[in-house]
XYZ file of C-alpha atoms in Angstrom:
719
model
C -0.301 0.389 0.019
C 1.381 3.963 -0.369
C 1.702 4.588 2.950
C 4.724 6.587 2.394
C 2.548 8.661 0.771
C 0.826 9.728 3.247
C -0.534 13.786 2.738
C 1.537 16.161 4.599
C 2.307 19.758 3.998
C 5.324 20.810 2.452
C 8.645 21.064 5.342
C 7.793 18.220 6.794
C 9.427 17.042 10.605
C 10.717 14.274 9.962
C 7.876 12.419 11.795
C 5.839 13.495 8.629
C 4.133 16.524 10.598
C 3.523 19.879 9.380
C 5.144 22.946 10.885
C 4.829 26.173 10.884
C 5.187 26.684 6.608
C 1.499 26.103 4.753
C 0.899 25.021 1.186
C 1.401 27.707 -1.017
C -1.180 26.820 -4.303
C 0.132 29.384 -7.596
C 2.727 31.519 -6.707
C 5.454 32.388 -8.897
C 6.821 29.561 -11.909
C 9.533 27.309 -9.672
C 13.329 27.310 -10.634
C 14.595 23.494 -11.987
C 16.061 23.133 -7.671
C 12.576 24.587 -6.294
C 12.893 28.466 -6.191
C 11.159 31.320 -7.595
C 12.291 33.635 -10.796
C 11.313 36.183 -8.914
C 13.298 35.711 -5.959
C 10.226 33.694 -4.432
C 10.341 31.320 -2.247
C 9.748 26.971 -3.611
C 6.510 25.648 -3.939
C 5.557 25.295 -1.059
C 7.001 27.537 1.667
C 4.632 29.525 3.398
C 3.509 32.315 3.425
C 3.373 35.565 5.493
C 0.377 34.829 8.198
C -0.169 31.734 7.316
C -1.138 28.439 9.153
C -0.128 24.953 9.868
C -2.067 23.163 8.701
C -2.647 19.093 8.904
C -2.754 16.991 6.108
C -5.960 17.598 5.787
C -5.773 21.227 5.275
C -6.688 22.453 8.977
C -5.660 22.999 12.141
C -3.549 20.095 13.674
C -7.038 18.973 16.526
C -8.301 16.009 17.174
C -11.702 15.562 15.930
C -14.195 12.816 16.923
C -14.437 9.199 15.093
C -18.420 10.049 15.220
C -18.439 13.434 13.133
C -20.057 13.112 10.035
C -19.564 14.420 6.725
C -22.841 16.935 6.813
C -21.312 18.221 10.182
C -17.340 18.574 8.240
C -19.078 19.905 4.969
C -21.339 22.708 7.185
C -18.153 23.977 9.155
C -15.954 24.092 5.268
C -19.489 25.947 3.984
C -19.524 28.299 6.423
C -15.456 29.012 5.382
C -15.301 29.641 1.947
C -16.074 26.375 0.686
C -13.647 23.520 -1.057
C -10.398 24.132 -1.799
C -9.191 22.345 -4.223
C -13.212 22.592 -6.498
C -12.461 24.525 -9.864
C -14.971 27.472 -9.528
C -18.001 27.449 -11.884
C -16.849 29.913 -13.984
C -13.699 27.587 -15.112
C -12.621 26.280 -17.895
C -12.689 22.789 -15.973
C -16.474 23.040 -15.402
C -17.611 21.261 -18.646
C -21.234 20.889 -19.112
C -22.122 17.959 -21.366
C -23.014 14.610 -21.370
C -23.594 13.527 -17.610
C -22.000 10.224 -19.369
C -18.124 12.054 -20.605
C -15.803 10.847 -17.331
C -14.362 12.787 -14.666
C -11.123 13.255 -14.367
C -9.632 15.048 -11.701
C -5.766 15.288 -9.982
C -3.942 15.855 -6.957
C -0.603 16.192 -5.936
C 1.743 14.262 -3.739
C 2.912 16.568 -0.471
C 6.751 17.107 -1.298
C 8.174 14.262 0.978
C 10.722 13.378 3.693
C 13.354 12.143 1.125
C 12.670 14.914 -1.608
C 12.611 17.598 0.947
C 15.818 16.222 2.121
C 17.951 15.699 -1.601
C 16.191 19.239 -2.211
C 14.667 18.221 -5.549
C 13.092 21.064 -7.088
C 9.056 21.145 -7.738
C 8.123 20.244 -11.275
C 4.101 20.821 -11.000
C 2.235 24.026 -9.738
C -1.267 24.109 -9.805
C -4.692 26.499 -10.246
C -7.571 25.260 -7.802
C -9.733 27.957 -9.708
C -9.149 27.279 -12.614
C -8.943 23.905 -13.551
C -5.757 24.077 -13.793
C -1.885 22.054 -13.239
C 1.444 23.791 -14.731
C 4.156 20.706 -16.135
C 8.059 22.348 -15.769
C 10.885 20.178 -16.258
C 13.573 24.009 -16.533
C 12.628 27.451 -16.904
C 11.932 27.186 -20.531
C 9.682 24.837 -21.577
C 5.847 24.566 -19.361
C 3.460 23.266 -20.484
C -0.366 23.522 -18.968
C -3.450 21.015 -18.709
C -6.326 21.186 -17.882
C -9.238 18.871 -15.482
C -12.676 18.883 -13.326
C -10.736 19.670 -10.593
C -7.192 19.928 -9.626
C -6.319 19.771 -5.657
C -2.868 20.608 -4.220
C -0.841 18.985 -1.303
C -3.278 20.703 1.100
C -6.475 19.438 0.853
C -8.179 17.710 3.118
C -10.377 14.861 2.505
C -13.178 16.027 2.530
C -12.625 18.169 -0.111
C -11.692 15.366 -2.678
C -14.910 13.090 -1.806
C -17.139 16.007 -2.367
C -15.721 16.418 -5.434
C -14.523 12.928 -7.152
C -16.735 10.701 -5.045
C -20.019 12.118 -3.558
C -22.250 12.623 -6.875
C -21.164 9.683 -8.436
C -22.404 7.940 -4.298
C -26.552 9.902 -5.105
C -26.205 7.968 -8.911
C -26.172 5.026 -7.219
C -28.901 5.153 -4.284
C -30.612 6.192 -7.937
C -29.842 3.221 -9.521
C -26.709 3.727 -11.764
C -23.561 2.179 -11.737
C -20.828 4.378 -10.973
C -17.071 3.803 -10.424
C -14.057 5.545 -8.600
C -10.753 4.650 -9.792
C -7.881 6.447 -8.935
C -4.496 6.304 -11.140
C -1.063 7.176 -11.228
C 2.853 6.613 -9.835
C 3.289 4.017 -7.354
C 3.921 5.968 -4.086
C 1.260 9.101 -5.407
C -1.367 9.165 -2.201
C -3.517 6.620 -3.482
C -3.999 4.041 -1.492
C -4.070 6.993 0.830
C -6.705 9.323 -1.036
C -9.700 6.157 -1.315
C -8.510 3.466 1.648
C -7.579 4.974 4.207
C -9.090 4.074 7.309
C -8.265 7.921 9.517
C -4.776 6.700 12.126
C -5.439 8.165 16.291
C -4.716 11.358 15.869
C -6.895 12.524 13.310
C -9.188 10.573 13.665
C -11.952 10.685 10.836
C -10.434 13.100 9.064
C -7.829 11.234 7.770
C -10.563 8.364 6.424
C -10.147 8.330 3.074
C -13.070 7.880 0.036
C -14.003 3.758 1.064
C -15.137 4.241 3.986
C -16.751 8.323 3.396
C -18.373 6.757 0.410
C -19.841 3.647 3.186
C -20.698 6.710 5.904
C -22.566 8.838 2.968
C -24.970 5.607 2.003
C -26.278 5.379 5.288
C -26.847 8.669 6.380
C -28.450 9.304 2.595
C -30.993 5.935 3.018
C -32.193 6.927 7.049
C -33.092 9.877 5.317
C -35.567 8.409 2.996
C -38.978 6.943 4.439
C -40.212 5.930 1.013
C -37.947 3.055 0.436
C -35.833 -0.396 2.690
C -32.556 -0.107 1.132
C -30.454 -2.968 1.405
C -26.006 -2.198 0.567
C -24.575 -5.447 0.070
C -20.245 -5.817 -0.474
C -17.774 -7.717 -1.777
C -13.747 -7.365 -1.812
C -11.414 -8.309 -4.470
C -7.736 -8.177 -5.592
C -5.926 -8.354 -9.272
C -2.844 -10.101 -8.281
C -0.561 -11.119 -10.970
C -3.734 -11.520 -13.864
C -5.362 -13.553 -10.841
C -8.985 -12.495 -9.062
C -8.504 -12.813 -5.473
C -11.564 -12.715 -2.756
C -9.407 -10.496 0.094
C -12.714 -11.323 3.211
C -11.894 -15.291 1.737
C -8.521 -16.270 1.751
C -9.194 -19.559 0.350
C -11.031 -17.809 -2.810
C -8.024 -17.396 -4.480
C -8.858 -18.109 -8.891
C -12.240 -16.544 -9.041
C -13.162 -16.581 -13.199
C -15.345 -13.768 -15.328
C -18.000 -14.119 -17.410
C -20.317 -11.618 -19.411
C -23.644 -12.054 -19.083
C -24.457 -11.681 -22.591
C -27.573 -11.120 -22.443
C -26.759 -8.333 -19.665
C -23.681 -7.476 -21.294
C -22.996 -8.006 -17.274
C -19.756 -8.483 -15.521
C -20.035 -12.085 -13.522
C -17.906 -13.725 -11.054
C -17.789 -17.381 -10.819
C -17.880 -18.622 -7.829
C -18.937 -15.228 -6.448
C -16.872 -13.556 -3.595
C -18.060 -12.981 -0.470
C -21.003 -11.661 -0.384
C -21.454 -8.947 3.315
C -24.487 -7.075 4.601
C -23.762 -4.054 5.397
C -25.590 -3.360 8.926
C -24.063 0.445 9.512
C -21.379 2.841 9.651
C -19.145 1.569 11.381
C -19.333 -2.510 9.939
C -17.313 -1.247 5.934
C -14.183 -0.501 8.391
C -14.059 -4.295 10.343
C -14.111 -5.684 6.821
C -12.153 -2.973 4.803
C -9.310 -3.986 7.923
C -9.460 -7.806 7.405
C -9.189 -7.032 3.325
C -5.825 -5.031 4.416
C -4.449 -8.394 6.598
C -4.997 -9.681 3.637
C -3.692 -7.816 0.823
C -0.330 -8.050 -0.951
C 2.027 -5.053 -0.311
C 5.958 -4.990 -0.747
C 8.469 -2.753 0.492
C 10.639 -0.916 -2.628
C 12.957 2.024 -3.292
C 9.993 4.175 -3.809
C 7.241 2.853 -1.559
C 7.589 1.222 1.532
C 3.981 -0.336 1.351
C 3.109 -0.688 -2.141
C 0.857 -2.477 -3.242
C 1.112 -4.873 -5.994
C -1.855 -5.524 -6.653
C -5.032 -4.169 -7.619
C -7.711 -3.537 -5.337
C -12.172 -3.414 -6.277
C -14.028 -2.176 -2.917
C -17.493 -3.746 -5.155
C -21.444 -1.986 -3.022
C -24.307 -2.840 -4.218
C -27.323 -0.865 -2.601
C -30.170 -2.322 -4.032
C -33.577 0.341 -3.335
C -37.036 -1.388 -2.720
C -39.914 1.136 -2.522
C -42.531 0.574 -0.070
C -45.528 -1.229 -2.142
C -48.572 2.316 -1.583
C -51.710 0.977 -2.108
C -53.670 -2.404 -3.746
C -55.669 -4.383 -5.983
C -55.735 -2.146 -9.191
C -54.383 1.091 -7.335
C -50.588 -0.610 -6.450
C -47.704 0.287 -8.014
C -46.055 -2.812 -9.096
C -43.742 -3.382 -6.992
C -39.740 -2.423 -8.758
C -35.634 -2.357 -6.935
C -33.278 0.499 -8.301
C -30.398 -1.714 -8.344
C -27.160 -0.010 -8.363
C -23.085 -1.200 -8.011
C -20.166 0.737 -6.808
C -16.632 0.255 -7.713
C -13.592 1.404 -5.352
C -10.525 0.793 -6.852
C -6.976 1.823 -6.008
C -5.665 0.482 -8.607
C -1.471 -0.564 -8.217
C 1.235 1.973 -9.567
C 2.395 2.419 -12.552
C 7.102 1.687 -11.824
C 9.158 1.684 -13.509
C 12.627 -1.069 -12.210
C 15.158 1.735 -12.649
C 13.733 3.389 -9.897
C 12.751 0.475 -7.492
C 15.422 -1.229 -8.002
C 12.977 -3.995 -8.366
C 13.570 -7.622 -8.194
C 12.920 -11.377 -7.764
C 8.703 -11.491 -6.060
C 8.612 -7.419 -6.893
C 9.914 -7.087 -10.175
C 7.707 -10.408 -11.066
C 4.462 -8.600 -10.421
C 5.517 -5.333 -11.740
C 5.485 -6.458 -14.977
C 1.717 -7.112 -14.396
C 0.518 -3.857 -12.804
C 2.371 -2.912 -16.249
C 0.987 -4.595 -18.859
C -2.392 -4.785 -16.551
C -2.051 -0.656 -16.755
C -0.849 -0.576 -20.944
C -3.878 -2.492 -21.809
C -6.801 -0.153 -20.186
C -4.066 3.168 -21.698
C -4.847 0.888 -24.795
C -8.325 0.594 -24.066
C -8.872 4.422 -23.031
C -7.687 5.331 -26.237
C -8.954 3.371 -28.587
C -11.711 4.482 -27.060
C -11.107 7.644 -27.541
C -9.957 7.238 -31.249
C -13.139 4.110 -31.790
C -13.617 5.750 -34.908
C -9.861 4.841 -36.626
C -9.465 2.001 -34.742
C -13.093 0.302 -33.782
C -11.506 -2.561 -31.348
C -11.661 -2.743 -27.765
C -8.909 -5.611 -26.190
C -10.942 -5.510 -22.773
C -10.068 -9.093 -23.030
C -6.416 -8.378 -22.699
C -6.040 -8.315 -19.025
C -8.690 -8.939 -16.147
C -9.251 -5.567 -15.171
C -10.414 -4.317 -18.138
C -11.909 -7.254 -18.108
C -13.523 -5.124 -14.313
C -13.678 -1.730 -15.469
C -15.035 -3.054 -18.811
C -18.518 -1.346 -17.542
C -16.729 2.322 -15.815
C -15.416 3.304 -19.542
C -16.812 2.945 -22.562
C -19.363 1.186 -21.160
C -23.398 2.803 -18.336
C -21.725 3.395 -15.797
C -21.159 7.028 -14.163
C -17.838 7.721 -13.574
C -15.568 10.082 -11.569
C -10.990 8.924 -12.220
C -8.712 10.491 -10.283
C -4.923 11.117 -11.829
C -2.417 11.323 -8.043
C 1.346 13.053 -8.843
C 4.161 13.758 -7.525
C 5.309 17.471 -6.977
C 9.829 16.104 -7.705
C 11.028 17.808 -11.395
C 12.696 13.506 -11.150
C 9.911 12.393 -11.748
C 8.868 14.363 -14.949
C 8.073 11.661 -17.066
C 5.449 9.739 -14.783
C 3.882 12.743 -13.936
C 4.236 13.782 -18.063
C 2.296 9.912 -18.527
C -0.142 10.292 -15.864
C -1.427 13.519 -16.902
C -1.589 12.312 -20.245
C -3.670 9.419 -19.428
C -6.019 11.459 -17.739
C -6.166 13.675 -20.590
C -7.740 11.196 -22.047
C -10.310 9.660 -20.183
C -11.746 12.538 -19.901
C -12.691 12.914 -23.633
C -14.692 9.281 -23.112
C -17.968 9.349 -23.111
C -20.315 7.182 -22.288
C -24.500 6.174 -22.047
C -26.107 5.420 -18.222
C -28.275 3.811 -17.962
C -30.612 3.063 -15.145
C -31.051 -0.141 -13.602
C -35.093 -0.726 -11.822
C -35.424 -3.449 -12.614
C -39.022 -5.648 -11.320
C -39.404 -6.954 -8.375
C -40.419 -10.092 -9.530
C -40.533 -12.060 -5.937
C -41.763 -9.140 -3.911
C -45.123 -8.941 -6.808
C -45.502 -13.133 -6.795
C -45.244 -12.258 -2.913
C -47.609 -9.723 -3.177
C -49.349 -11.704 -5.803
C -49.554 -15.064 -4.116
C -50.955 -12.631 -0.797
C -53.814 -11.218 -2.941
C -54.304 -15.605 -3.848
C -54.763 -16.346 -0.344
C -57.026 -13.733 0.198
C -59.220 -13.880 -2.226
C -59.182 -18.249 -2.259
C -60.618 -16.671 1.440
C -63.276 -15.080 0.538
C -64.196 -17.456 -2.118
C -64.510 -19.856 0.651
C -66.403 -17.541 2.458
C -68.665 -16.777 -0.567
C -69.565 -19.990 -0.595
C -70.238 -20.793 2.842
C -72.310 -17.965 2.935
C -74.009 -18.773 0.000
C -74.374 -22.569 1.063
C -75.800 -20.406 4.641
C -77.433 -18.205 2.851
C -79.274 -20.522 0.662
C -79.978 -22.040 4.230
C -81.752 -20.001 5.816
C -83.400 -18.519 2.468
C -85.193 -21.102 2.865
C -85.996 -20.478 6.799
C -87.033 -17.393 6.263
C -89.451 -18.350 3.528
C -91.067 -20.830 6.060
C -90.983 -17.763 8.371
C -92.662 -15.318 6.603
C -95.440 -17.817 5.785
C -95.433 -18.989 9.086
C -95.829 -14.999 9.767
C -98.914 -14.698 6.924
C -100.572 -17.023 8.734
C -99.937 -15.824 11.780
C -100.982 -12.165 10.053
C -104.599 -14.672 9.194
C -105.100 -15.893 12.279
C -104.753 -12.646 13.369
C -107.822 -10.063 10.974
C -109.730 -14.033 11.594
C -109.819 -12.841 15.317
C -110.416 -9.576 15.285
C -113.216 -10.179 12.649
C -113.920 -12.654 15.109
C -114.216 -10.555 18.315
C -115.650 -7.667 16.111
C -118.612 -9.846 15.202
C -118.858 -10.510 19.044
C -118.680 -7.267 19.586
C -121.298 -6.393 17.708
C -123.548 -8.832 19.140
C -122.752 -7.895 22.489
C -124.197 -4.147 21.534
C -127.026 -5.280 19.991
C -127.791 -6.785 23.098
C -126.299 -3.807 25.827
C -128.622 -2.679 23.875
C -131.581 -4.636 23.227
C -132.139 -4.712 27.154
C -131.545 -0.436 27.369
C -134.880 -0.782 25.253
C -136.748 -3.685 27.347
C -135.607 -1.477 30.630
C -136.667 1.409 29.354
C -139.922 0.187 28.207
C -140.441 -1.733 31.618
C -139.226 1.929 33.333
C -141.897 3.365 31.161
C -144.620 1.156 31.820
C -144.271 1.163 35.533
C -143.879 4.448 35.954
C -147.367 4.606 34.113
C -148.489 2.087 36.635
C -147.669 4.200 38.905
C -148.507 7.042 38.128
C -151.471 5.927 37.591
C -151.859 5.045 41.021
C -150.348 8.579 41.883
C -154.144 9.752 39.942
C -156.148 7.572 42.052
C -155.265 8.314 45.066
C -154.600 11.970 44.621
C -158.449 11.813 44.016
C -159.306 9.520 46.230
C -157.512 12.442 48.453
C -159.431 15.218 47.275
C -162.449 13.626 48.002
C -162.054 12.955 51.010
C -160.315 16.876 51.250
C -163.552 17.681 50.211
C -165.013 15.882 52.605
C -163.317 17.306 55.064
C -162.702 21.018 54.628
C -167.449 20.171 54.386
C -167.432 18.406 58.204
C -165.015 21.711 58.861
C -167.980 24.448 57.768
C -170.257 22.123 59.403
C -168.475 21.967 62.773
C -167.535 25.503 61.373
C -171.447 26.253 61.850
C -172.303 25.029 64.152
C -169.542 26.062 67.254
C -170.906 30.026 65.741
C -174.847 28.967 66.284
C -173.956 27.772 69.975
C -171.527 30.816 69.968
C -174.575 32.509 68.877
C -176.538 31.019 71.964
C -174.387 31.723 74.186
C -174.004 35.314 74.010
C -177.775 36.131 73.434
C -178.622 33.558 76.740
C -175.534 36.123 78.578
C -176.636 38.865 76.819
C -180.875 38.233 79.380
C -179.054 35.680 81.757
C -177.948 36.839 86.229
C -174.526 37.222 86.144
C -175.046 33.628 87.779
C -176.497 32.277 84.962
C -173.311 33.598 83.409
C -171.332 30.525 84.083
C -173.857 27.869 84.288
C -174.424 28.825 80.246
C -170.137 28.860 79.882
C -170.277 24.944 80.822
C -173.197 24.179 78.634
C -171.448 25.717 75.526
C -168.322 23.577 76.540
C -170.951 20.651 77.084
C -172.160 21.755 73.994
C -168.414 21.121 71.938
C -167.417 18.337 73.549
C -171.018 16.866 72.725
C -170.671 17.788 68.892
C -167.184 16.495 68.923
C -168.475 12.948 70.185
C -171.036 13.379 67.939
C -168.609 13.367 64.732
C -166.029 10.518 65.186
C -166.269 9.858 61.612
C -164.949 13.352 60.607
C -162.051 12.351 62.953
C -161.373 8.262 61.710
C -161.339 10.264 58.460
C -158.322 12.557 59.153
C -156.241 10.465 60.226
C -156.857 8.297 58.187
C -155.892 10.496 54.963
C -153.531 11.589 56.881
C -152.249 7.987 56.670
C -152.312 8.120 53.302
C -151.071 10.638 52.664
C -147.092 9.818 54.389
C -147.567 5.903 52.845
C -147.668 7.841 49.064
C -144.419 9.560 49.755
C -142.988 7.482 51.394
C -143.768 5.115 48.380
C -143.630 7.700 45.615
C -139.835 8.429 47.491
C -139.168 4.356 46.870
C -140.121 5.000 42.725
C -137.695 7.584 42.257
C -135.267 5.405 44.092
C -135.270 2.484 42.471
C -136.130 4.609 39.761
C -132.448 6.458 39.957
C -131.446 2.936 41.335
C -132.560 1.125 37.442
C -130.897 4.270 35.088
C -127.417 4.541 37.809
C -126.971 0.355 37.578
C -126.917 0.594 33.668
C -125.189 3.322 32.622
C -122.959 1.597 34.865
C -123.543 -2.034 33.306
C -123.498 -0.030 29.707
C -120.272 1.205 30.708
C -118.201 -1.747 32.338
C -119.212 -3.905 29.197
C -118.072 -1.098 26.547
C -114.572 -1.065 28.699
C -114.365 -4.782 29.662
C -114.749 -5.656 25.602
C -111.920 -1.907 24.522
C -109.383 -4.011 26.922
C -109.682 -6.941 25.560
C -109.569 -5.578 22.534
C -107.110 -3.507 22.721
C -104.643 -6.450 25.064
C -105.086 -8.457 21.523
C -103.853 -5.784 19.177
C -100.520 -4.844 21.819
C -100.244 -8.588 21.796
C -99.863 -9.842 17.663
C -97.798 -5.437 17.183
C -95.209 -7.015 19.247
C -95.504 -10.615 17.573
C -94.548 -8.725 14.695
C -92.126 -6.448 15.585
C -90.410 -9.381 17.231
C -90.736 -10.965 14.059
C -89.446 -8.049 11.834
C -85.683 -7.424 14.421
C -85.748 -11.788 13.243
C -85.786 -11.089 10.403
C -84.226 -8.212 9.880
C -81.243 -10.178 12.528
C -81.235 -12.992 9.720
C -80.645 -10.360 7.333
C -77.715 -8.765 8.548
C -76.300 -12.011 9.746
C -76.737 -13.015 5.597
C -74.658 -9.961 4.426
C -71.754 -9.790 6.869
C -68.182 -10.447 6.037
C -66.551 -12.177 8.260
C -64.232 -14.874 6.731
C -63.017 -16.771 9.769
C -64.272 -20.129 10.714
C -65.698 -18.751 14.127
C -67.557 -15.020 13.265
C -69.572 -17.455 10.501
C -70.306 -19.785 13.475
C -70.959 -16.355 15.070
C -73.813 -15.825 13.297
C -75.014 -19.462 12.268
C -76.254 -19.293 16.043
C -77.635 -15.870 16.243
C -79.747 -16.929 13.251
C -80.653 -19.830 15.224
C -81.177 -18.486 18.204
C -83.499 -15.274 16.141
C -85.106 -18.015 14.094
C -85.655 -20.443 17.801
C -85.004 -23.906 16.650
C -82.756 -26.152 16.600
C -81.317 -28.183 13.905
C -83.243 -26.467 11.197
C -87.199 -26.352 12.445
C -88.886 -23.624 13.198
C -90.119 -23.073 16.766
C -93.498 -24.466 16.840
C -95.029 -23.050 20.429
C -98.220 -22.082 20.422
C -97.619 -17.732 20.238
C -99.625 -15.667 22.175
C -101.985 -14.407 19.881
C -103.370 -17.809 19.934
C -103.215 -18.148 23.815
C -105.623 -14.941 24.190
C -107.370 -15.431 21.550
C -108.418 -19.422 23.802
C -109.834 -17.403 26.852
C -112.520 -16.200 24.081
C -113.027 -19.825 22.328
C -112.615 -22.191 25.886
């Protein structure tokens, strides 16, 4: 691995930490020996007022491992944007085919050996314009345009935001993407892609591999409309042999091609791990780095001897919305991200490799040469026509990345030393050729047949259950329809009986009324005849009383006349008699009165008799009047009681019939509701059945034949 290419500021101490000097990305043109033609400092020397910067371009403060890309992104945005990215008005910000390969260039800071040996700086970058200037000497200078350039002080986050973040965003939407690092050995490719971060700087040193997984999990946590699955595989291409870094036993993987889709297939399949969180990938990458082949040579103490490929597959399953015809067909968007850390190109003269290391270098250079030939063929496709993908397993793996359907970003890494001018120039020209390639992007959105089959099976089960329930309900409805018809017939019979009984009762009531009217007429006739007889008796008695009264009057007149005659005689005698004779005369008169009275006893008897008869007649008259009143009152009471009794009986019968009819109506409504209920389980069907049987009042499908209240009440009138 390119561990010795860890980016640090010029003027680093032996430990690799920066001194007080920062990185100056653009100044007067330096000479071969690193001095400015204008007398300025060597490229990388600090200017006035510059601060000490870490390899990320920020102050040397320890950062927490839990810091997310979003947090760092906000801090950098507040400080004025991302250094190392061309401005929107720069010539490197080209509009055109979105499938064009984006190429960025990153310059490694000077190493400790280069500073010690006072090697000249032959590279100058202008991040604001996206240009890089290469100088062999004071008279020869070339400039090249890229989509982005990064100086040695550029942070890992800036590189990720410019190079890899758009690719990750495309992968989440179903496109294939590739991020690849290319360059001479020892220029920081592994640091750019595969750095896991150290204990001092924490997550600030993390490479594109870790940041990509971190960004993927951050974005899918914000998407509530879909479910995601992230799978990862880690491979190395060592001496034209594809090996699984997570399963060393799988050391000879063959590359095949799907003829229908053109996708690359690996047989046997490498170990695929489903990632669960952000920290999971760090443990897996540590395992893969232990199994990756590295070697030590003059230019790099930890030189990668194989091409490493981290394959991330992101499957997006939109959540199913709607049911039936409104339900959308389930689809799955599957994007594949290739993070390729290429081994560095080497010259045996520079690396002084021997033995196995030299053999490894041959295969590395062979695969990189084939990659360059494929890129040249794609650029000059009209002249060449044939693209030699099959000459190397590396180009077969990257077939979709160059000239295929993937969105590709390439970062070319170079060193600042003028001693490696030819290697730097070749790397820059490789990027210039790759920037002309245009891919045809294609979204991988397929029908999720498994989910569709599962949904259709569930719907089929529901429809089958509904059909079975409908069949059971149909059979139950047929059975209950017969019962309901029998109930309706019974209701009709009861209604007919009620009407007949009402007619019979009305007939009896009319007969009773006629009997009452006849009895009333007879009572009236008897009363009239009795009154007539009593009136005759009263008239005869009155006549007798008048006769007796007349006789009494005559007797009284006779007695008064006699009394007057006696009184007259007494006065006459008293007038002619002496005083002594007066008393005698009075006694004679009294005797005469007594005699008169005693002489007429018949008169006294008649008076007494008449008085007695009058008293008796008055008493009989009073008794007759009382009897007549009693008879009239009794007659009225009997008529009222008869009317009330029949009225109460009729109302009671009508209420009983109305209650029975209401009960039958409720029973019918309950049966209809139970028949139209949409319950699907057996318990609910059993409950509906028991409810119908209960409402029908039957056992085993038979109607209740108990006598109704109406029949029992009517029996009171027809015992």
